[in-house]
Each structure stands twice: as C-alpha cells, then as structure tokens.
mmCIF file of C-alpha atoms in Angstrom:
data_model
loop_
_atom_site.group_PDB
_atom_site.id
_atom_site.type_symbol
_atom_site.label_atom_id
_atom_site.label_comp_id
_atom_site.label_asym_id
_atom_site.label_seq_id
_atom_site.Cartn_x
_atom_site.Cartn_y
_atom_site.Cartn_z
ATOM 1 C CA UNK Q 1 17.804 36.310 -54.039
ATOM 2 C CA UNK Q 2 19.995 34.867 -51.306
ATOM 3 C CA UNK Q 3 18.612 32.967 -48.308
ATOM 4 C CA UNK Q 4 19.583 35.640 -45.774
ATOM 5 C CA UNK Q 5 17.900 38.344 -47.836
ATOM 6 C CA UNK Q 6 14.749 36.220 -48.272
ATOM 7 C CA UNK Q 7 14.417 35.556 -44.527
ATOM 8 C CA UNK Q 8 15.248 39.166 -43.637
ATOM 9 C CA UNK Q 9 12.438 40.351 -45.919
ATOM 10 C CA UNK Q 10 9.986 37.883 -44.367
ATOM 11 C CA UNK Q 11 11.067 38.993 -40.906
ATOM 12 C CA UNK Q 12 10.548 42.677 -41.723
ATOM 13 C CA UNK Q 13 7.185 42.138 -43.421
ATOM 14 C CA UNK Q 14 5.717 39.771 -40.832
ATOM 15 C CA UNK Q 15 7.017 41.454 -38.526
ATOM 16 C CA UNK Q 16 8.636 38.531 -36.753
ATOM 17 C CA UNK Q 17 10.263 38.917 -33.404
ATOM 18 C CA UNK Q 18 13.254 36.870 -34.479
ATOM 19 C CA UNK Q 19 15.003 35.431 -37.486
ATOM 20 C CA UNK Q 20 14.001 31.961 -36.266
ATOM 21 C CA UNK Q 21 10.318 32.965 -36.345
ATOM 22 C CA UNK Q 22 10.731 34.127 -39.944
ATOM 23 C CA UNK Q 23 12.436 30.845 -40.857
ATOM 24 C CA UNK Q 24 9.663 28.794 -39.223
ATOM 25 C CA UNK Q 25 6.997 30.887 -40.966
ATOM 26 C CA UNK Q 26 8.699 30.456 -44.328
ATOM 27 C CA UNK Q 27 9.134 26.718 -43.899
ATOM 28 C CA UNK Q 28 5.517 26.210 -42.761
ATOM 29 C CA UNK Q 29 4.090 28.241 -45.635
ATOM 30 C CA UNK Q 30 6.187 26.494 -48.285
ATOM 31 C CA UNK Q 31 5.393 23.045 -46.879
ATOM 32 C CA UNK Q 32 1.661 23.739 -47.058
ATOM 33 C CA UNK Q 33 2.045 25.235 -50.547
ATOM 34 C CA UNK Q 34 3.340 21.914 -51.809
ATOM 35 C CA UNK Q 35 -0.093 20.483 -51.014
ATOM 36 C CA UNK Q 36 -1.710 22.896 -53.473
ATOM 37 C CA UNK Q 37 0.694 23.331 -56.370
ATOM 38 C CA UNK Q 38 1.490 20.453 -58.766
ATOM 39 C CA UNK Q 39 5.040 19.107 -58.607
ATOM 40 C CA UNK Q 40 6.150 20.446 -62.012
ATOM 41 C CA UNK Q 41 5.077 23.977 -61.088
ATOM 42 C CA UNK Q 42 6.673 23.636 -57.646
ATOM 43 C CA UNK Q 43 9.943 22.721 -59.341
ATOM 44 C CA UNK Q 44 9.828 25.899 -61.436
ATOM 45 C CA UNK Q 45 9.132 27.927 -58.310
ATOM 46 C CA UNK Q 46 11.808 26.122 -56.290
ATOM 47 C CA UNK Q 47 14.402 26.815 -58.977
ATOM 48 C CA UNK Q 48 14.046 30.551 -58.351
ATOM 49 C CA UNK Q 49 14.055 30.674 -54.555
ATOM 50 C CA UNK Q 50 17.131 30.215 -52.361
ATOM 51 C CA UNK Q 51 18.659 26.734 -52.324
ATOM 52 C CA UNK Q 52 18.078 26.409 -48.577
ATOM 53 C CA UNK Q 53 14.308 26.745 -49.059
ATOM 54 C CA UNK Q 54 13.849 24.434 -52.032
ATOM 55 C CA UNK Q 55 13.591 21.290 -49.930
ATOM 56 C CA UNK Q 56 10.325 22.566 -48.418
ATOM 57 C CA UNK Q 57 8.694 22.438 -51.840
ATOM 58 C CA UNK Q 58 9.972 18.937 -52.644
ATOM 59 C CA UNK Q 59 8.180 15.716 -51.841
ATOM 60 C CA UNK Q 60 4.439 15.078 -51.660
ATOM 61 C CA UNK Q 61 4.251 13.703 -55.191
ATOM 62 C CA UNK Q 62 0.547 12.964 -54.806
ATOM 63 C CA UNK Q 63 -2.059 15.026 -56.583
ATOM 64 C CA UNK Q 64 -2.440 18.524 -55.123
ATOM 65 C CA UNK Q 65 -5.503 19.365 -53.067
ATOM 66 C CA UNK Q 66 -7.686 21.393 -55.389
ATOM 67 C CA UNK Q 67 -10.196 22.546 -52.783
ATOM 68 C CA UNK Q 68 -7.993 23.880 -50.007
ATOM 69 C CA UNK Q 69 -9.741 27.130 -49.120
ATOM 70 C CA UNK Q 70 -8.025 30.069 -47.461
ATOM 71 C CA UNK Q 71 -9.316 29.220 -43.997
ATOM 72 C CA UNK Q 72 -7.966 25.665 -44.191
ATOM 73 C CA UNK Q 73 -4.681 26.895 -45.671
ATOM 74 C CA UNK Q 74 -4.191 29.328 -42.767
ATOM 75 C CA UNK Q 75 -5.269 26.672 -40.260
ATOM 76 C CA UNK Q 76 -2.619 24.265 -41.550
ATOM 77 C CA UNK Q 77 0.104 26.901 -41.437
ATOM 78 C CA UNK Q 78 -1.028 27.853 -37.943
ATOM 79 C CA UNK Q 79 -0.745 24.242 -36.791
ATOM 80 C CA UNK Q 80 2.633 23.812 -38.490
ATOM 81 C CA UNK Q 81 4.000 26.958 -36.816
ATOM 82 C CA UNK Q 82 2.132 26.533 -33.514
ATOM 83 C CA UNK Q 83 0.791 30.092 -33.705
ATOM 84 C CA UNK Q 84 -2.654 31.668 -33.811
ATOM 85 C CA UNK Q 85 -4.352 31.734 -37.243
ATOM 86 C CA UNK Q 86 -4.193 35.543 -37.398
ATOM 87 C CA UNK Q 87 -0.408 35.384 -36.972
ATOM 88 C CA UNK Q 88 -0.161 32.572 -39.533
ATOM 89 C CA UNK Q 89 -2.060 34.733 -42.056
ATOM 90 C CA UNK Q 90 0.385 37.611 -41.525
ATOM 91 C CA UNK Q 91 3.296 35.223 -41.974
ATOM 92 C CA UNK Q 92 1.839 33.690 -45.139
ATOM 93 C CA UNK Q 93 1.268 37.170 -46.601
ATOM 94 C CA UNK Q 94 4.904 38.049 -45.888
ATOM 95 C CA UNK Q 95 6.187 34.837 -47.495
ATOM 96 C CA UNK Q 96 3.979 35.377 -50.572
ATOM 97 C CA UNK Q 97 5.319 38.939 -50.917
ATOM 98 C CA UNK Q 98 8.928 37.767 -50.762
ATOM 99 C CA UNK Q 99 8.256 34.932 -53.212
ATOM 100 C CA UNK Q 100 6.890 37.577 -55.568
ATOM 101 C CA UNK Q 101 10.168 39.495 -55.262
ATOM 102 C CA UNK Q 102 12.289 36.368 -55.697
ATOM 103 C CA UNK Q 103 10.761 34.786 -58.793
ATOM 104 C CA UNK Q 104 10.148 35.939 -62.338
ATOM 105 C CA UNK Q 105 6.817 37.627 -63.098
ATOM 106 C CA UNK Q 106 5.864 34.677 -65.317
ATOM 107 C CA UNK Q 107 6.476 32.135 -62.574
ATOM 108 C CA UNK Q 108 4.729 34.278 -60.010
ATOM 109 C CA UNK Q 109 1.708 34.508 -62.312
ATOM 110 C CA UNK Q 110 1.603 30.697 -62.539
ATOM 111 C CA UNK Q 111 1.905 30.521 -58.743
ATOM 112 C CA UNK Q 112 -0.856 33.097 -58.277
ATOM 113 C CA UNK Q 113 -3.199 31.270 -60.647
ATOM 114 C CA UNK Q 114 -3.334 28.221 -58.354
ATOM 115 C CA UNK Q 115 -5.240 30.172 -55.732
ATOM 116 C CA UNK Q 116 -8.919 30.999 -55.648
ATOM 117 C CA UNK Q 117 -10.132 34.562 -55.168
ATOM 118 C CA UNK Q 118 -10.503 34.059 -51.409
ATOM 119 C CA UNK Q 119 -6.686 34.025 -51.172
ATOM 120 C CA UNK Q 120 -6.501 37.578 -52.561
ATOM 121 C CA UNK Q 121 -5.819 39.023 -49.112
ATOM 122 C CA UNK Q 122 -2.520 37.104 -48.978
ATOM 123 C CA UNK Q 123 -1.194 38.828 -52.063
ATOM 124 C CA UNK Q 124 0.278 42.294 -51.642
ATOM 125 C CA UNK Q 125 -0.893 43.404 -55.066
ATOM 126 C CA UNK Q 126 -3.751 42.188 -57.176
ATOM 127 C CA UNK Q 127 -2.818 40.218 -60.252
ATOM 128 C CA UNK Q 128 -6.255 40.518 -61.807
ATOM 129 C CA UNK Q 129 -5.400 43.732 -63.659
ATOM 130 C CA UNK Q 130 -1.930 42.710 -64.727
ATOM 131 C CA UNK Q 131 -1.292 41.841 -68.338
ATOM 132 C CA UNK Q 132 0.559 38.570 -68.641
ATOM 133 C CA UNK Q 133 3.719 38.678 -70.700
#
C-alpha cells in the first residue's frame, strides 16, 4: 500500500477534516505503538507499511511497556495529537483498520496478539474466531 492510499484510508475512516489531521493521527498512533510492541515485531510491521511511515515505528529500543491499558494508550495518543481522548480513540481505530489492510494476515495476527482484550474496540473485526494460518 502506498503512503497516499494509507493516509486517504485513515482520513476516510476517522473521519478527519483534513489530510494533515490523518497524518498527525497516524504518526501519533504509530509512535505510541512502538512503546508496546517489541522492536523485532515492529520491524516486521514496518516492512509492510509505507516507507514514509516506517520511521514512526523505529527507535525506543527499550523493553516495551507490557501493562499499557487501553485508557492510557488513548490518553497518550490524545496528548500526542492534542485532541480529546474520544477523537484519539476514533483515530487509533482508523489507523488499526488501515494497518490491517496494509500488512499480511500473519503479521497482523502478531500485531493483534500484543493487545489485551480491552483493546478489542479498536479493532474493526474480532480476531478471536479467526484461525491462524
């Protein structure tokens, strides 16, 4: 998936008022994700998203935060974007949906497995009933 297509999808799913809002939402969500997902898994994910977005998953080579609950995750995105938490949750859901479109089912399953059940509302479809390949 190309960068323009990725951002356009985020913009339409959010719905963001502008392309810039969709870019900020995407950047904020990916930068907070790197605090949760280990670096080797982030690299696999980054390899399948547009080049322009990969940098947001790089860095932060410390151990991931294992206990970042949904509320804290949304709060951090909200602060990063300077928007209300309800808007940040909508943005994160849109970014997750586009990531699901952009990466292989196997990599998305690995991505999904890093989140506790309280994150379920951010995923457009439940992975609990899917059979892993």
